[in-house]
Coordinates of C-alpha atoms in Angstrom, one line a residue:
M5 CA -17.0 -3.3 0.4
T6 CA -17.4 -6.5 2.5
N7 CA -16.5 -7.5 6.1
F8 CA -13.4 -9.1 4.6
G9 CA -12.3 -5.8 3.1
S10 CA -11.6 -4.9 -0.5
S11 CA -8.4 -4.1 -2.4
K12 CA -10.5 -1.6 -4.4
Y13 CA -10.8 0.7 -1.4
M14 CA -7.3 0.1 0.1
G15 CA -5.2 3.2 0.7
A16 CA -1.8 3.4 -1.0
V17 CA 1.1 2.0 1.0
N18 CA 4.5 3.7 0.6
F19 CA 7.6 1.5 0.0
T20 CA 9.9 2.3 2.9
G21 CA 12.9 0.6 4.5
I22 CA 14.4 -2.1 2.4
L23 CA 11.6 -1.6 -0.2
S24 CA 12.6 2.0 -0.9
N25 CA 14.4 3.0 -4.1
D26 CA 15.5 6.3 -2.6
H27 CA 19.2 6.1 -1.8
T28 CA 18.8 8.6 1.0
E29 CA 16.4 6.2 2.7
N30 CA 17.9 2.9 1.6
P31 CA 21.6 2.7 0.9
V32 CA 21.1 -1.0 -0.1
V33 CA 18.7 -0.6 -3.0
I34 CA 17.4 -4.1 -3.8
R35 CA 14.6 -5.2 -6.0
F36 CA 12.3 -7.4 -4.0
L37 CA 9.8 -10.2 -4.1
Q38 CA 7.9 -10.6 -0.9
L39 CA 5.4 -13.5 -0.4
E40 CA 3.3 -15.5 2.0
Y41 CA 3.0 -19.3 1.7
S42 CA 0.0 -21.5 0.9
C43 CA 0.0 -24.9 -0.8
H44 CA -2.6 -26.5 -3.1
K45 CA -3.9 -30.0 -2.2
D46 CA -6.0 -31.9 -4.7
G47 CA -9.3 -33.6 -3.6
T48 CA -10.4 -30.9 -1.2
K49 CA -13.2 -28.3 -1.4
L50 CA -11.0 -25.5 -0.1
F51 CA -8.1 -24.7 -2.4
F52 CA -4.9 -22.9 -1.5
R53 CA -3.1 -21.6 -4.5
G54 CA -0.1 -20.1 -2.9
L55 CA 2.4 -22.6 -4.3
R56 CA 1.0 -22.1 -7.8
I57 CA 1.0 -18.3 -7.4
W58 CA 4.6 -18.4 -6.2
K59 CA 5.7 -20.3 -9.3
A60 CA 3.7 -18.1 -11.6
V61 CA 5.1 -14.9 -10.0
V62 CA 8.7 -16.1 -10.3
D63 CA 8.0 -17.2 -13.9
E64 CA 6.5 -13.8 -14.6
L65 CA 9.5 -11.9 -13.1
M66 CA 11.9 -14.1 -15.0
G67 CA 10.1 -13.1 -18.2
K68 CA 10.4 -9.4 -17.3
G69 CA 14.1 -9.5 -16.9
M70 CA 14.9 -11.2 -13.6
D71 CA 16.5 -14.0 -15.6
A72 CA 19.3 -11.6 -16.5
A73 CA 20.0 -10.7 -12.8
K74 CA 23.6 -11.0 -11.5
Q75 CA 22.4 -10.9 -7.9
A76 CA 19.0 -11.8 -6.3
L77 CA 17.6 -11.6 -2.8
L78 CA 14.5 -13.3 -1.6
T79 CA 13.1 -11.7 1.6
G80 CA 10.0 -11.6 3.7
C81 CA 8.9 -10.3 7.1
S82 CA 7.1 -12.3 9.8
A83 CA 4.9 -14.9 8.1
G84 CA 6.5 -13.9 4.8
S85 CA 9.9 -14.6 6.4
L86 CA 8.8 -18.2 6.9
A87 CA 7.8 -18.4 3.3
A88 CA 11.2 -17.0 2.2
L89 CA 12.9 -19.7 4.2
L90 CA 10.7 -22.4 2.7
H91 CA 11.3 -21.3 -0.9
C92 CA 14.9 -20.1 -0.5
D93 CA 16.6 -23.0 -2.2
N94 CA 13.9 -23.3 -4.8
F95 CA 14.4 -19.6 -5.7
H96 CA 18.1 -20.2 -5.9
G97 CA 17.6 -23.1 -8.3
R98 CA 15.8 -20.8 -10.8
F99 CA 19.0 -19.0 -11.5
P100 CA 22.3 -20.0 -13.3
H101 CA 25.1 -21.2 -11.0
E102 CA 27.1 -18.0 -11.5
V103 CA 24.3 -15.7 -10.1
S104 CA 24.7 -14.7 -6.5
V105 CA 21.4 -15.6 -4.8
K106 CA 20.7 -15.0 -1.1
C107 CA 17.8 -15.0 1.3
L108 CA 16.9 -12.7 4.1
S109 CA 14.6 -13.7 7.0
D110 CA 13.2 -10.8 9.0
A111 CA 11.2 -11.5 12.2
G112 CA 10.3 -15.0 11.2
F113 CA 12.4 -17.0 13.5
F114 CA 9.5 -18.3 15.5
I115 CA 10.5 -20.7 18.3
D116 CA 8.6 -23.8 19.6
E117 CA 8.4 -22.6 23.2
K118 CA 5.9 -23.3 25.9
D119 CA 3.7 -20.3 27.0
L120 CA 3.4 -19.2 30.6
S121 CA 0.8 -21.8 31.3
G122 CA 3.0 -24.6 30.1
E123 CA 1.1 -25.1 26.8
R124 CA 2.6 -25.1 23.4
S125 CA 0.1 -22.7 21.8
M126 CA 2.3 -21.8 18.9
R127 CA 2.8 -25.5 18.0
S128 CA -1.0 -25.8 17.9
L129 CA -1.2 -22.9 15.6
I130 CA 1.6 -24.1 13.3
S131 CA 0.0 -27.6 13.3
G132 CA -3.2 -26.2 11.9
V133 CA -1.3 -24.4 9.1
V134 CA 0.8 -27.4 8.2
H135 CA -2.1 -29.8 7.9
L136 CA -4.7 -27.3 6.4
Q137 CA -2.3 -26.2 3.7
N138 CA -0.4 -29.5 3.2
V139 CA 2.9 -27.7 3.9
K140 CA 4.5 -31.1 4.4
E141 CA 5.3 -31.3 0.6
V142 CA 7.9 -28.6 0.9
L143 CA 9.4 -29.4 4.3
P144 CA 13.0 -30.9 4.6
N145 CA 13.0 -34.6 4.0
D146 CA 15.8 -35.2 6.5
C147 CA 13.6 -33.6 9.3
L148 CA 10.5 -35.5 8.2
Q149 CA 12.2 -38.8 8.6
K150 CA 12.8 -38.0 12.3
K151 CA 10.2 -35.6 13.4
D152 CA 6.5 -34.5 13.0
P153 CA 5.8 -32.1 10.1
T154 CA 4.8 -29.5 12.6
E155 CA 8.2 -29.5 14.3
C156 CA 9.9 -29.4 10.8
F157 CA 8.0 -26.2 10.0
F158 CA 9.7 -24.2 12.7
P159 CA 12.8 -22.2 11.5
A160 CA 15.2 -24.0 13.8
E161 CA 14.6 -27.1 11.7
L162 CA 14.1 -25.3 8.3
I163 CA 17.6 -23.7 8.4
K164 CA 19.3 -27.0 8.8
G165 CA 18.4 -27.9 5.3
I166 CA 18.9 -24.6 3.5
T167 CA 22.1 -24.4 1.4
T168 CA 21.6 -20.9 0.0
P169 CA 23.4 -18.1 2.0
T170 CA 20.8 -16.6 4.3
F171 CA 20.7 -13.6 6.7
I172 CA 18.6 -13.9 9.9
L173 CA 17.4 -10.6 11.2
N174 CA 15.4 -10.9 14.4
S175 CA 14.9 -9.4 17.9
D176 CA 15.5 -11.9 20.6
Y177 CA 12.8 -10.0 22.5
D178 CA 10.5 -10.0 19.5
S179 CA 7.3 -8.2 20.5
W180 CA 5.0 -10.5 18.5
Q181 CA 6.5 -13.7 19.9
I182 CA 6.3 -12.4 23.5
R183 CA 2.7 -11.4 23.0
N184 CA 1.6 -14.5 21.1
I185 CA 3.9 -17.4 21.9
L186 CA 5.3 -16.7 25.4
A187 CA 2.4 -14.8 27.0
P188 CA -0.8 -15.1 24.9
N189 CA -4.0 -14.1 26.4
G190 CA -5.3 -16.8 28.8
S191 CA -1.9 -18.1 29.7
Y192 CA -1.6 -16.0 32.8
P193 CA -4.0 -14.9 35.6
G194 CA -5.8 -11.6 35.3
Q195 CA -3.8 -8.8 33.9
E196 CA -0.5 -9.9 35.3
W197 CA 1.4 -9.8 32.0
S198 CA -0.7 -7.3 30.1
S199 CA 1.4 -4.2 30.9
C200 CA 4.7 -6.0 30.4
K201 CA 3.9 -7.4 26.9
A202 CA 2.5 -4.1 25.8
D203 CA 5.8 -2.4 26.6
I204 CA 8.9 -4.2 27.8
R205 CA 9.8 -1.1 29.9
N206 CA 6.9 -2.1 32.2
C207 CA 8.2 -5.6 33.0
S208 CA 9.2 -6.5 36.5
C209 CA 12.5 -8.1 37.3
A210 CA 10.8 -11.5 37.5
Q211 CA 9.2 -11.0 34.2
L212 CA 12.5 -9.9 32.6
D213 CA 14.0 -13.1 33.8
V214 CA 11.4 -15.0 31.9
L215 CA 12.1 -12.9 28.8
H216 CA 15.8 -13.5 29.2
G217 CA 15.1 -17.3 29.2
F218 CA 13.1 -16.8 25.9
K219 CA 16.1 -15.0 24.4
K220 CA 18.5 -17.8 25.4
K221 CA 16.3 -20.4 23.7
L222 CA 16.0 -18.4 20.5
V223 CA 19.8 -17.8 20.3
S224 CA 20.5 -21.4 21.0
E225 CA 18.4 -22.4 18.0
L226 CA 20.5 -20.1 15.8
K227 CA 23.6 -22.2 16.2
V228 CA 23.4 -23.7 12.7
A229 CA 23.4 -20.2 11.2
E230 CA 26.1 -19.0 13.5
D231 CA 28.4 -21.8 12.4
N232 CA 27.8 -21.3 8.7
K233 CA 30.4 -18.9 7.3
D234 CA 28.2 -17.8 4.4
W235 CA 25.3 -16.8 6.6
G236 CA 24.6 -13.5 8.4
L237 CA 23.0 -12.6 11.7
F238 CA 21.6 -9.4 13.2
I239 CA 19.9 -10.4 16.5
D240 CA 19.2 -7.3 18.5
S241 CA 17.5 -7.0 21.9
C242 CA 15.0 -4.3 20.9
F243 CA 11.3 -4.8 21.7
T244 CA 10.1 -4.8 18.0
H245 CA 8.9 -6.9 15.2
C246 CA 9.7 -6.6 11.4
Q247 CA 12.6 -4.3 11.0
T248 CA 13.3 -4.2 7.2
P249 CA 10.1 -2.5 5.9
F250 CA 10.3 0.6 8.1
D251 CA 12.7 3.5 7.7
I252 CA 13.0 4.0 11.4
T253 CA 14.5 0.5 11.9
W254 CA 16.1 -0.1 8.6
N255 CA 18.1 3.2 8.2
S256 CA 17.5 6.2 10.4
P257 CA 19.4 8.1 13.1
I258 CA 17.6 5.9 15.7
S259 CA 17.9 2.5 13.9
P260 CA 19.1 -0.3 16.2
R261 CA 22.8 -0.8 15.9
L262 CA 25.1 -3.8 16.6
G263 CA 28.9 -3.6 16.2
N264 CA 28.4 0.1 15.3
K265 CA 26.4 -1.0 12.2
S266 CA 22.7 -0.2 11.4
I267 CA 20.6 -3.0 10.0
S268 CA 20.9 -1.7 6.4
E269 CA 24.7 -1.5 6.8
A270 CA 24.9 -5.0 8.2
V271 CA 22.7 -6.5 5.5
G272 CA 24.6 -4.6 2.8
D273 CA 28.0 -5.8 4.1
W274 CA 26.8 -9.3 4.0
Y275 CA 24.8 -9.1 0.7
F276 CA 27.7 -7.5 -1.2
D277 CA 30.4 -9.6 0.5
R278 CA 32.0 -6.5 2.0
R279 CA 32.6 -8.2 5.3
Q280 CA 33.9 -11.7 6.2
N281 CA 31.9 -12.4 9.4
A282 CA 28.5 -10.6 9.3
K283 CA 27.2 -12.0 12.5
Q284 CA 26.1 -10.0 15.6
I285 CA 24.0 -11.2 18.6
D286 CA 23.1 -8.6 21.1
C287 CA 23.4 -8.7 24.9
E288 CA 20.4 -8.9 27.3
Y289 CA 17.8 -6.2 27.4
P290 CA 18.2 -3.3 28.3
C291 CA 21.9 -3.3 27.4
N292 CA 21.6 -1.7 23.9
P293 CA 21.2 2.1 24.0
T294 CA 20.1 2.2 20.4
C295 CA 16.9 0.4 21.1
S296 CA 14.3 3.2 20.9
S297 CA 10.8 3.1 22.4
L298 CA 9.6 4.5 19.0
L299 CA 10.4 1.2 17.1
P300 CA 7.3 -0.5 15.7
T301 CA 5.8 -3.4 17.6
A302 CA 3.3 -6.0 16.3

């Protein structure tokens, strides 16, 4: 066992939420491939094999029967959601034209917003990822002709180039983004925001106004998805992060609901083409009574 951990001693992790094959827990049983992205760049001493691993895993799954699939869904949560967006069209291209291929992005719609101190701390973080892992190679060319690779890595730009039907699931009061993009440690004096970002119920009226502004920015950047008839949206106002992997958010008596649909129902309607317009954007916090304080936060 090292300071970096060891898979040899890891405890078992149960497949829950969208990963469950139990119909009582997951009415939308879908085989999944979840990933995180890294890219390999020749000529360096540090090698990132993510892109090669991605290709190898897809090849392996194709050889194990995925090539005969009639429907396929690529999904990821948080950082894995970014990877799903990056590889969405590539994944689609691995299947024959008649196969229904779709993508689901959960809690990965990170926005390029200034923090409370006026700095773009998230852009700095993303810039490090883009340059260290040479992500430029898989970014949309149309964006790269006009903007810096770092800007092109944000989902607001990525979704402009995706042709595969995609479902965006996100909270517009995403707990991880509030804690790490809007109000990271050091961006505010003392403990002024500590209680608020720990639990949205502790936020003052002034702080909620700031959060409402964050929500408006996120929703405005979803316009491309909102206008695409083949895409789906479930943008709730719950203080949470990553909603597909957990039973409590995916499909339970206290799951967040929009338009009287749980997340699993909304995704299922969109995935199986049971509903023409599978798009729901919530009102401002605290308007949604189905947002439980028991939901997981990052």
